[in-house]
Short mmCIF file of C-alpha atoms in Angstrom, two decimals:
data_model
loop_
_atom_site.label_atom_id
_atom_site.label_comp_id
_atom_site.label_asym_id
_atom_site.label_seq_id
_atom_site.Cartn_x
_atom_site.Cartn_y
_atom_site.Cartn_z
CA MET A 1 5.95 15.40 43.33
CA GLY A 2 7.28 13.06 46.32
CA THR A 3 10.56 11.67 46.88
CA TRP A 4 13.26 11.15 43.95
CA TYR A 5 17.04 9.97 44.76
CA VAL A 6 19.70 11.27 43.01
CA THR A 7 21.80 8.13 41.46
CA HIS A 8 23.87 10.19 39.08
CA SER A 9 25.20 13.31 38.78
CA THR A 10 27.77 15.91 36.81
CA LEU A 11 27.78 18.28 39.41
CA PRO A 12 30.74 18.55 41.36
CA LEU A 13 28.81 19.32 45.31
CA TRP A 14 27.92 15.76 45.08
CA LYS A 15 30.85 14.21 44.97
CA SER A 16 31.69 14.43 48.68
CA LYS A 17 27.99 13.79 49.34
CA LYS A 18 25.73 10.82 49.55
CA ASP A 19 22.13 9.53 49.98
CA VAL A 20 20.70 12.53 48.23
CA SER A 21 17.25 12.89 48.21
CA ILE A 22 14.93 15.69 46.98
CA ASN A 23 11.30 15.92 48.44
CA TYR A 24 9.00 18.16 46.17
CA THR A 25 5.34 19.01 47.83
CA LEU A 26 3.16 21.06 45.93
CA ARG A 27 2.19 24.48 47.38
CA PRO A 28 -1.49 25.57 47.41
CA ARG A 29 -2.28 28.41 44.68
CA ALA A 30 -3.83 31.40 46.17
CA SER A 31 -5.27 32.43 42.20
CA THR A 32 -5.06 31.26 39.19
CA ASN A 33 -2.49 34.19 37.80
CA GLN A 34 -0.24 32.64 40.81
CA PRO A 35 2.82 30.49 39.44
CA LEU A 36 2.69 26.82 39.88
CA GLN A 37 5.44 26.36 42.75
CA PHE A 38 6.54 23.72 45.26
CA ASP A 39 8.93 23.36 48.00
CA ASP A 40 12.00 21.18 47.84
CA VAL A 41 13.90 19.64 50.59
CA VAL A 42 17.41 18.51 49.54
CA GLN A 43 18.85 15.70 52.26
CA TYR A 44 22.02 14.27 52.06
CA ARG A 45 24.82 12.93 54.43
CA SER A 46 28.46 13.71 53.93
CA ALA A 47 30.70 11.02 52.26
CA SER A 48 31.82 9.68 55.45
CA ALA A 49 28.84 10.08 57.82
CA ARG A 50 27.32 6.66 59.15
CA PRO A 51 24.29 5.60 57.22
CA ASP A 52 22.10 6.56 60.56
CA SER A 53 23.54 9.87 60.97
CA THR A 54 20.96 12.68 60.53
CA PRO A 55 21.02 14.24 57.37
CA GLN A 56 21.87 18.01 56.20
CA ARG A 57 18.93 19.91 54.72
CA VAL A 58 18.49 22.53 51.90
CA ILE A 59 15.17 23.67 51.51
CA GLY A 60 13.68 25.86 48.94
CA VAL A 61 11.22 26.99 46.52
CA ASP A 62 10.23 26.07 42.91
CA SER A 63 8.19 28.48 40.78
CA LEU A 64 7.44 27.41 36.86
CA HIS A 65 9.34 30.16 35.18
CA GLN A 66 8.79 30.78 31.39
CA PRO A 67 12.20 32.69 30.08
CA ALA A 68 11.35 36.01 27.96
CA ASN A 69 13.09 34.85 25.42
CA ASN A 70 11.87 31.65 24.44
CA SER A 71 10.50 31.67 21.14
CA SER A 72 8.87 28.05 21.19
CA ARG A 73 6.38 28.89 23.32
CA SER A 74 4.60 30.02 19.93
CA GLU A 75 5.70 27.21 17.77
CA SER A 76 4.75 24.49 20.91
CA SER A 77 2.21 21.80 20.00
CA PRO A 78 0.56 18.97 22.34
CA ALA A 79 3.20 16.31 20.75
CA HIS A 80 6.16 19.34 21.73
CA PRO A 81 5.31 21.01 24.35
CA PRO A 82 7.58 24.42 25.20
CA PRO A 83 10.52 23.47 27.63
CA THR A 84 9.55 23.62 31.56
CA HIS A 85 11.61 25.53 33.23
CA PHE A 86 11.85 26.32 37.04
CA LYS A 87 13.62 29.08 39.06
CA TRP A 88 14.52 27.38 42.62
CA ARG A 89 15.15 29.99 45.72
CA GLY A 90 16.38 29.06 48.95
CA LYS A 91 15.00 29.78 52.37
CA GLY A 92 16.18 30.55 55.75
CA TRP A 93 19.95 31.96 55.47
CA LEU A 94 20.02 30.51 51.77
CA MET A 95 17.31 33.07 50.44
CA ILE A 96 20.09 35.12 48.30
CA ALA A 97 20.63 32.25 46.68
CA SER A 98 18.97 30.96 43.49
CA SER A 99 19.47 28.78 40.12
CA ARG A 100 17.08 27.91 37.13
CA TRP A 101 16.69 24.50 36.04
CA GLN A 102 14.24 22.00 33.71
CA ILE A 103 13.37 18.88 33.20
CA LEU A 104 15.17 17.19 30.00
CA GLY A 105 13.05 13.85 30.48
CA LEU A 106 11.24 11.75 32.67
CA GLY A 107 9.89 7.69 32.35
CA GLY A 108 9.14 4.47 33.94
CA GLY A 109 6.40 4.27 36.35
CA ASP A 110 5.88 3.69 39.93
CA SER A 111 9.51 2.18 41.25
CA SER A 112 11.10 2.42 37.81
CA ALA A 113 10.28 6.28 37.54
CA TRP A 114 13.36 8.59 36.66
CA ALA A 115 13.89 12.19 36.07
CA VAL A 116 16.84 13.99 34.16
CA THR A 117 17.40 17.54 35.21
CA PHE A 118 19.21 20.31 33.65
CA PHE A 119 20.75 23.23 36.56
CA GLU A 120 22.13 26.20 34.64
CA LYS A 121 25.56 27.96 35.82
CA THR A 122 25.48 30.02 38.94
CA LEU A 123 27.95 31.76 41.00
CA PHE A 124 28.23 28.79 43.06
CA THR A 125 28.08 25.91 40.71
CA PRO A 126 28.90 25.36 37.14
CA ALA A 127 25.81 24.04 34.86
CA GLY A 128 24.94 20.25 35.38
CA LEU A 129 22.85 17.38 34.91
CA ASP A 130 21.40 15.13 37.30
CA ILE A 131 19.64 11.70 37.18
CA TYR A 132 16.92 11.00 39.55
CA SER A 133 15.16 7.96 40.54
CA ARG A 134 11.71 7.11 42.40
CA SER A 135 13.51 4.15 43.92
CA SER A 136 16.59 4.41 46.31
CA GLU A 137 18.35 1.36 45.12
CA GLY A 138 18.53 3.43 41.87
CA LEU A 139 18.12 2.29 37.83
CA LEU A 140 18.81 -0.95 36.50
CA PRO A 141 22.01 -0.77 34.57
CA SER A 142 20.62 -1.19 31.07
CA LEU A 143 17.90 1.48 31.77
CA LEU A 144 20.69 3.82 32.74
CA GLU A 145 22.99 3.40 29.69
CA ASP A 146 19.95 3.84 27.55
CA ILE A 147 19.18 7.58 29.47
CA VAL A 148 22.93 8.47 29.45
CA SER A 149 23.23 7.97 25.38
CA LYS A 150 20.25 9.32 24.73
CA ILE A 151 21.46 12.45 26.88
CA GLN A 152 24.63 12.33 25.16
CA ALA A 153 23.09 12.38 21.33
CA LEU A 154 21.77 15.68 22.37
CA GLY A 155 24.98 16.97 21.88
CA GLY A 156 26.11 20.47 22.30
CA ASP A 157 27.15 21.56 25.82
CA VAL A 158 24.19 19.14 27.54
CA GLY A 159 25.80 16.07 25.44
CA ARG A 160 29.43 16.87 26.56
CA LEU A 161 28.00 17.45 30.11
CA ALA A 162 26.25 13.70 29.71
CA GLU A 163 30.24 12.18 29.23
CA GLN A 164 31.20 13.65 33.04
CA PHE A 165 28.04 11.50 34.92
CA PHE A 166 29.52 9.66 38.12
CA GLU A 167 27.30 7.24 40.54
CA VAL A 168 26.15 9.25 43.90
CA THR A 169 26.73 7.31 46.73
CA ARG A 170 23.85 5.68 48.46
CA SER A 171 24.22 4.17 51.77
CA SER A 172 24.30 0.14 52.30
CA SER A 173 21.70 0.22 54.86
CA ASP A 174 18.17 1.86 53.80
CA VAL A 175 17.92 5.65 54.22
#
């Protein structure tokens, strides 16, 4: 939970944006039968916008989602848990939009924390990867290189996507 900064991506929608951040906030559960949910607020600016301009926002809700055809659930153990999938649904006029995503990896601590997410293809976007950092300054180049090489080593579609990472622009001023 909290604020994460998108530092690198393969998703074309971030090429014309800058200062991309996502703030996750856990939603209270009415019962233990209700899936884990959290609000997310994506903020960004147009690449040509001034650093002090008001960011645009996209608000949605993420729900923990276990795909029905996931056979790894029965094979999981504490050392190898099943993949964690989420379903995002937009709020307001974006209520008709949804996507499925998962966390591929995370590490570090405090300001050096990082995460890698994979987004399935939707009607509006191709499949893609994002690298998040807790720090608005991003990740150390050596750490970033290590993360990208490990994603590439996964092979398949994800490994091929990792060859397309680009840096998401950040304003020089603190945002």
